[in-house]
């Protein structure tokens, strides 16, 4: 398996533009998580899905952020409009079961580094 | 309020010596703890875990110790190698932790630098 695949790896955009981040989870995993990493706040959970259904989006910072999971193999995180303070690394992770705590926990993608200028 | 705390943002150690990374948690309902390692430009990868029924788990050069009464865990790396230089995240979970749905809650990370 290729692991969790995120695209793009880097995104530079101007303030006010729409940004879409993409994630392909590991085949067979039924939970998907979007995290944001910043120096100040570390790894923050933004939203997670179980069986393609959003379970908890309380970590989504504002209405400018939205996430979808139209099927088991694809998810998007959209920011519209983007602002400079959204600049961060965004990670997608997947796991086999809801709240899985197996030996391997979550599998993370390589992240998307977003810069909003 | 942070439930998982890594109070040292960075740690520098000489090659061959022991690295000790610390993590504190506030919720006694956590019952499973993990350490993740993150290299620049990569996602975090699982390193080692421990269940609350144990107080020690060892995997090669890596050992995690859990002190439930102190709500403290630590990761020991012996001997440290330059390739261990990375950011280490502590994470905790507990199915009975309110609001978490059993998901992992991460600390902010500690950047370890192992100098040759």
CSV table of C-alpha atoms in Angstrom, one decimal:
chain,number,residue,atom,x,y,z
A,1,UNK,CA,0.0,0.0,0.0
A,2,UNK,CA,1.3,3.5,-0.8
A,3,UNK,CA,0.1,4.8,2.5
A,4,UNK,CA,-1.9,8.0,3.0
A,5,UNK,CA,-1.5,10.2,0.0
A,6,UNK,CA,-1.9,14.0,0.2
A,7,UNK,CA,-1.8,16.6,-2.6
A,8,UNK,CA,-0.5,19.0,-3.2
A,9,UNK,CA,2.7,18.8,-1.1
A,10,UNK,CA,3.1,22.6,-1.2
A,11,UNK,CA,0.6,25.3,-1.9
A,12,UNK,CA,1.2,29.0,-2.1
A,13,UNK,CA,-1.8,31.2,-2.6
A,14,UNK,CA,-2.9,34.8,-2.2
A,15,UNK,CA,-5.2,35.9,0.5
A,16,UNK,CA,-8.8,35.6,-0.4
A,17,UNK,CA,-8.3,32.7,-2.8
A,18,UNK,CA,-9.9,29.3,-2.4
A,19,UNK,CA,-7.6,26.4,-1.4
A,20,UNK,CA,-8.4,22.7,-1.7
A,21,UNK,CA,-6.3,20.1,0.0
A,22,UNK,CA,-6.8,16.4,-1.0
A,23,UNK,CA,-6.3,13.1,0.8
A,24,UNK,CA,-6.5,9.5,-0.2
A,25,UNK,CA,-6.6,7.3,2.9
A,26,UNK,CA,-5.2,3.7,3.1
A,27,UNK,CA,-7.6,1.3,1.5
A,28,UNK,CA,-9.7,-0.5,4.1
A,29,UNK,CA,-9.3,2.2,6.7
A,30,UNK,CA,-12.6,3.5,7.8
A,31,UNK,CA,-11.6,6.6,9.8
A,32,UNK,CA,-10.0,9.7,8.4
A,33,UNK,CA,-8.6,12.7,10.2
A,34,UNK,CA,-7.5,16.2,9.2
A,35,UNK,CA,-4.9,17.8,11.4
A,36,UNK,CA,-3.2,21.2,11.3
A,37,UNK,CA,0.3,21.7,12.6
A,38,UNK,CA,1.6,25.1,13.8
A,39,UNK,CA,4.5,26.0,16.0
A,40,UNK,CA,2.1,27.6,18.5
A,41,UNK,CA,-0.5,24.9,18.8
A,42,UNK,CA,1.2,21.7,17.7
A,43,UNK,CA,-1.0,19.1,16.0
A,44,UNK,CA,-4.6,20.2,16.1
A,45,UNK,CA,-7.5,17.9,15.1
A,46,UNK,CA,-9.7,19.8,12.7
A,47,UNK,CA,-12.3,17.2,11.8
A,48,UNK,CA,-12.7,13.5,11.5
A,49,UNK,CA,-14.8,11.1,9.5
A,50,UNK,CA,-16.0,7.6,10.3
A,51,UNK,CA,-17.3,5.5,7.4
A,52,UNK,CA,-17.3,8.7,5.3
A,53,UNK,CA,-19.6,10.5,7.8
A,54,UNK,CA,-18.3,13.6,9.6
A,55,UNK,CA,-18.3,12.8,13.3
A,56,UNK,CA,-16.7,15.8,15.0
A,57,UNK,CA,-15.9,19.1,13.3
A,58,UNK,CA,-15.5,21.1,16.5
A,59,UNK,CA,-11.8,21.7,15.7
A,60,UNK,CA,-12.6,23.5,12.4
A,61,UNK,CA,-11.5,27.0,13.2
A,62,UNK,CA,-14.1,29.0,11.2
A,63,UNK,CA,-16.8,28.7,8.7
A,64,UNK,CA,-14.2,29.4,6.0
A,65,UNK,CA,-13.1,25.8,6.5
A,66,UNK,CA,-15.1,22.9,5.2
A,67,UNK,CA,-14.3,19.2,4.6
A,68,UNK,CA,-16.0,16.5,2.6
A,69,UNK,CA,-15.5,12.7,2.2
A,70,UNK,CA,-17.6,11.7,-0.8
A,71,UNK,CA,-16.4,8.1,-0.7
A,72,UNK,CA,-14.1,5.8,1.2
A,73,UNK,CA,-11.0,6.7,-0.9
A,74,UNK,CA,-11.1,10.5,-1.0
A,75,UNK,CA,-11.4,13.5,1.2
A,76,UNK,CA,-11.0,17.2,0.7
A,77,UNK,CA,-10.4,20.1,3.0
A,78,UNK,CA,-11.3,23.5,1.6
A,79,UNK,CA,-10.5,27.0,2.8
A,80,UNK,CA,-12.5,29.8,1.3
A,81,UNK,CA,-11.5,32.6,1.5
A,82,UNK,CA,-7.9,31.8,2.7
A,83,UNK,CA,-6.1,34.2,5.1
A,84,UNK,CA,-2.4,34.5,6.0
A,85,UNK,CA,-3.1,33.0,9.5
A,86,UNK,CA,-4.2,29.8,7.8
A,87,UNK,CA,-0.5,29.2,6.8
A,88,UNK,CA,0.5,25.8,8.3
A,89,UNK,CA,1.1,22.2,7.5
A,90,UNK,CA,-2.1,20.2,7.1
A,91,UNK,CA,-2.0,16.5,7.7
A,92,UNK,CA,-4.4,13.8,6.8
A,93,UNK,CA,-4.4,10.5,8.7
A,94,UNK,CA,-6.4,7.3,8.5
A,95,UNK,CA,-7.0,4.4,10.8
A,96,UNK,CA,-8.7,1.0,10.7
A,97,UNK,CA,-11.4,1.6,13.2
A,98,UNK,CA,-13.1,4.5,14.9
A,99,UNK,CA,-10.9,5.4,17.9
A,100,UNK,CA,-8.5,2.7,16.9
A,101,UNK,CA,-5.7,2.2,19.4
A,102,UNK,CA,-3.9,-0.7,17.8
A,103,UNK,CA,-0.2,-1.0,17.7
A,104,UNK,CA,0.1,1.4,14.9
A,105,UNK,CA,-2.6,4.0,15.8
A,106,UNK,CA,-3.0,6.4,12.9
A,107,UNK,CA,-1.1,6.5,9.6
A,108,UNK,CA,-0.3,10.0,8.5
A,109,UNK,CA,0.3,11.4,5.1
A,110,UNK,CA,3.3,13.6,4.3
A,111,UNK,CA,1.2,16.8,4.7
A,112,UNK,CA,0.5,19.8,2.6
A,113,UNK,CA,2.5,23.0,3.4
A,114,UNK,CA,0.1,25.9,2.9
A,115,UNK,CA,1.4,29.4,2.6
A,116,UNK,CA,-1.1,32.2,2.2
A,117,UNK,CA,0.5,35.6,1.3
B,1,UNK,CA,-6.9,23.4,28.1
B,2,UNK,CA,-4.2,21.0,27.0
B,3,UNK,CA,-4.8,17.4,28.1
B,4,UNK,CA,-1.4,16.2,26.8
B,5,UNK,CA,1.6,18.3,27.6
B,6,UNK,CA,5.2,18.2,26.4
B,7,UNK,CA,6.8,21.0,28.3
B,8,UNK,CA,10.2,20.9,26.6
B,9,UNK,CA,10.0,22.3,23.1
B,10,UNK,CA,13.5,21.1,22.3
B,11,UNK,CA,16.2,18.8,23.6
B,12,UNK,CA,19.9,18.5,22.6
B,13,UNK,CA,21.9,15.3,23.3
B,14,UNK,CA,25.3,14.0,22.4
B,15,UNK,CA,25.5,10.9,20.2
B,16,UNK,CA,25.7,7.8,22.3
B,17,UNK,CA,24.1,9.3,25.3
B,18,UNK,CA,20.5,8.8,26.6
B,19,UNK,CA,17.7,11.0,25.3
B,20,UNK,CA,14.7,11.3,27.7
B,21,UNK,CA,11.6,12.9,26.3
B,22,UNK,CA,8.8,13.7,28.8
B,23,UNK,CA,5.1,13.9,28.5
B,24,UNK,CA,2.4,14.8,31.1
B,25,UNK,CA,-1.3,14.3,30.9
B,26,UNK,CA,-4.2,15.6,32.9
B,27,UNK,CA,-7.0,13.1,32.3
B,28,UNK,CA,-6.9,9.9,34.3
B,29,UNK,CA,-9.3,8.3,31.8
B,30,UNK,CA,-6.5,8.0,29.2
B,31,UNK,CA,-5.6,4.3,29.0
B,32,UNK,CA,-3.3,4.1,25.9
B,33,UNK,CA,-0.3,6.2,25.0
B,34,UNK,CA,1.8,6.5,21.9
B,35,UNK,CA,4.9,8.2,20.7
B,36,UNK,CA,5.2,9.4,17.1
B,37,UNK,CA,8.3,10.6,15.4
B,38,UNK,CA,8.3,13.3,12.7
B,39,UNK,CA,11.1,14.2,10.3
B,40,UNK,CA,10.9,17.5,8.3
B,41,UNK,CA,8.7,17.4,5.3
B,42,UNK,CA,7.2,14.0,6.4
B,43,UNK,CA,4.1,13.0,8.4
B,44,UNK,CA,4.4,11.7,11.9
B,45,UNK,CA,5.1,7.9,12.1
B,46,UNK,CA,4.3,5.6,14.9
B,47,UNK,CA,7.2,4.7,17.1
B,48,UNK,CA,6.1,2.9,20.3
B,49,UNK,CA,3.0,2.6,22.5
B,50,UNK,CA,2.1,1.5,26.0
B,51,UNK,CA,-1.2,0.4,27.6
B,52,UNK,CA,-2.1,1.7,31.0
B,53,UNK,CA,-1.9,-1.9,32.4
B,54,UNK,CA,1.8,-1.7,31.9
B,55,UNK,CA,4.5,0.6,33.2
B,56,UNK,CA,7.2,-0.2,30.7
B,57,UNK,CA,7.4,-1.2,27.1
B,58,UNK,CA,10.7,-1.7,25.2
B,59,UNK,CA,11.5,-1.9,21.5
B,60,UNK,CA,15.2,-2.0,20.7
B,61,UNK,CA,16.7,1.4,21.7
B,62,UNK,CA,13.4,2.8,22.6
B,63,UNK,CA,11.7,2.4,25.9
B,64,UNK,CA,8.5,4.1,27.2
B,65,UNK,CA,7.8,4.3,30.9
B,66,UNK,CA,4.4,5.1,32.3
B,67,UNK,CA,3.8,6.5,35.8
B,68,UNK,CA,0.0,6.5,36.2
B,69,UNK,CA,0.0,8.0,39.7
B,70,UNK,CA,2.0,11.0,38.4
B,71,UNK,CA,0.2,11.0,35.0
B,72,UNK,CA,3.6,11.1,33.4
B,73,UNK,CA,5.3,9.1,30.6
B,74,UNK,CA,8.7,9.3,29.2
B,75,UNK,CA,10.5,8.0,26.1
B,76,UNK,CA,14.1,6.9,26.5
B,77,UNK,CA,16.4,6.4,23.6
B,78,UNK,CA,19.6,4.6,24.3
B,79,UNK,CA,22.0,5.1,22.7
B,80,UNK,CA,21.0,8.2,20.8
B,81,UNK,CA,22.0,8.5,17.2
B,82,UNK,CA,22.1,11.5,14.8
B,83,UNK,CA,19.3,9.8,12.8
B,84,UNK,CA,17.1,10.1,15.9
B,85,UNK,CA,17.0,13.9,15.4
B,86,UNK,CA,13.3,14.6,14.8
B,87,UNK,CA,10.2,16.0,16.5
B,88,UNK,CA,8.6,13.5,18.9
B,89,UNK,CA,4.9,13.7,19.7
B,90,UNK,CA,3.3,12.1,22.6
B,91,UNK,CA,-0.3,11.1,22.2
B,92,UNK,CA,-3.0,9.6,24.4
B,93,UNK,CA,-6.4,8.1,24.0
B,94,UNK,CA,-9.2,6.7,26.1
B,95,UNK,CA,-12.6,5.4,25.0
B,96,UNK,CA,-14.2,6.9,28.1
B,97,UNK,CA,-12.6,10.3,27.7
B,98,UNK,CA,-15.4,12.8,27.2
B,99,UNK,CA,-15.5,14.5,23.9
B,100,UNK,CA,-12.6,12.5,22.4
B,101,UNK,CA,-14.5,9.5,21.0
B,102,UNK,CA,-11.4,7.5,21.8
B,103,UNK,CA,-9.3,9.4,19.3
B,104,UNK,CA,-5.7,10.4,19.8
B,105,UNK,CA,-4.9,13.7,21.6
B,106,UNK,CA,-1.5,14.9,20.8
B,107,UNK,CA,1.1,17.0,22.7
B,108,UNK,CA,2.8,19.9,20.9
B,109,UNK,CA,6.0,17.9,20.3
B,110,UNK,CA,9.6,18.0,21.4
B,111,UNK,CA,12.4,18.6,18.9
B,112,UNK,CA,15.3,16.3,19.6
B,113,UNK,CA,18.7,17.1,18.2
B,114,UNK,CA,21.4,14.4,18.5
B,115,UNK,CA,24.9,15.9,17.9
B,116,UNK,CA,27.7,13.7,16.5
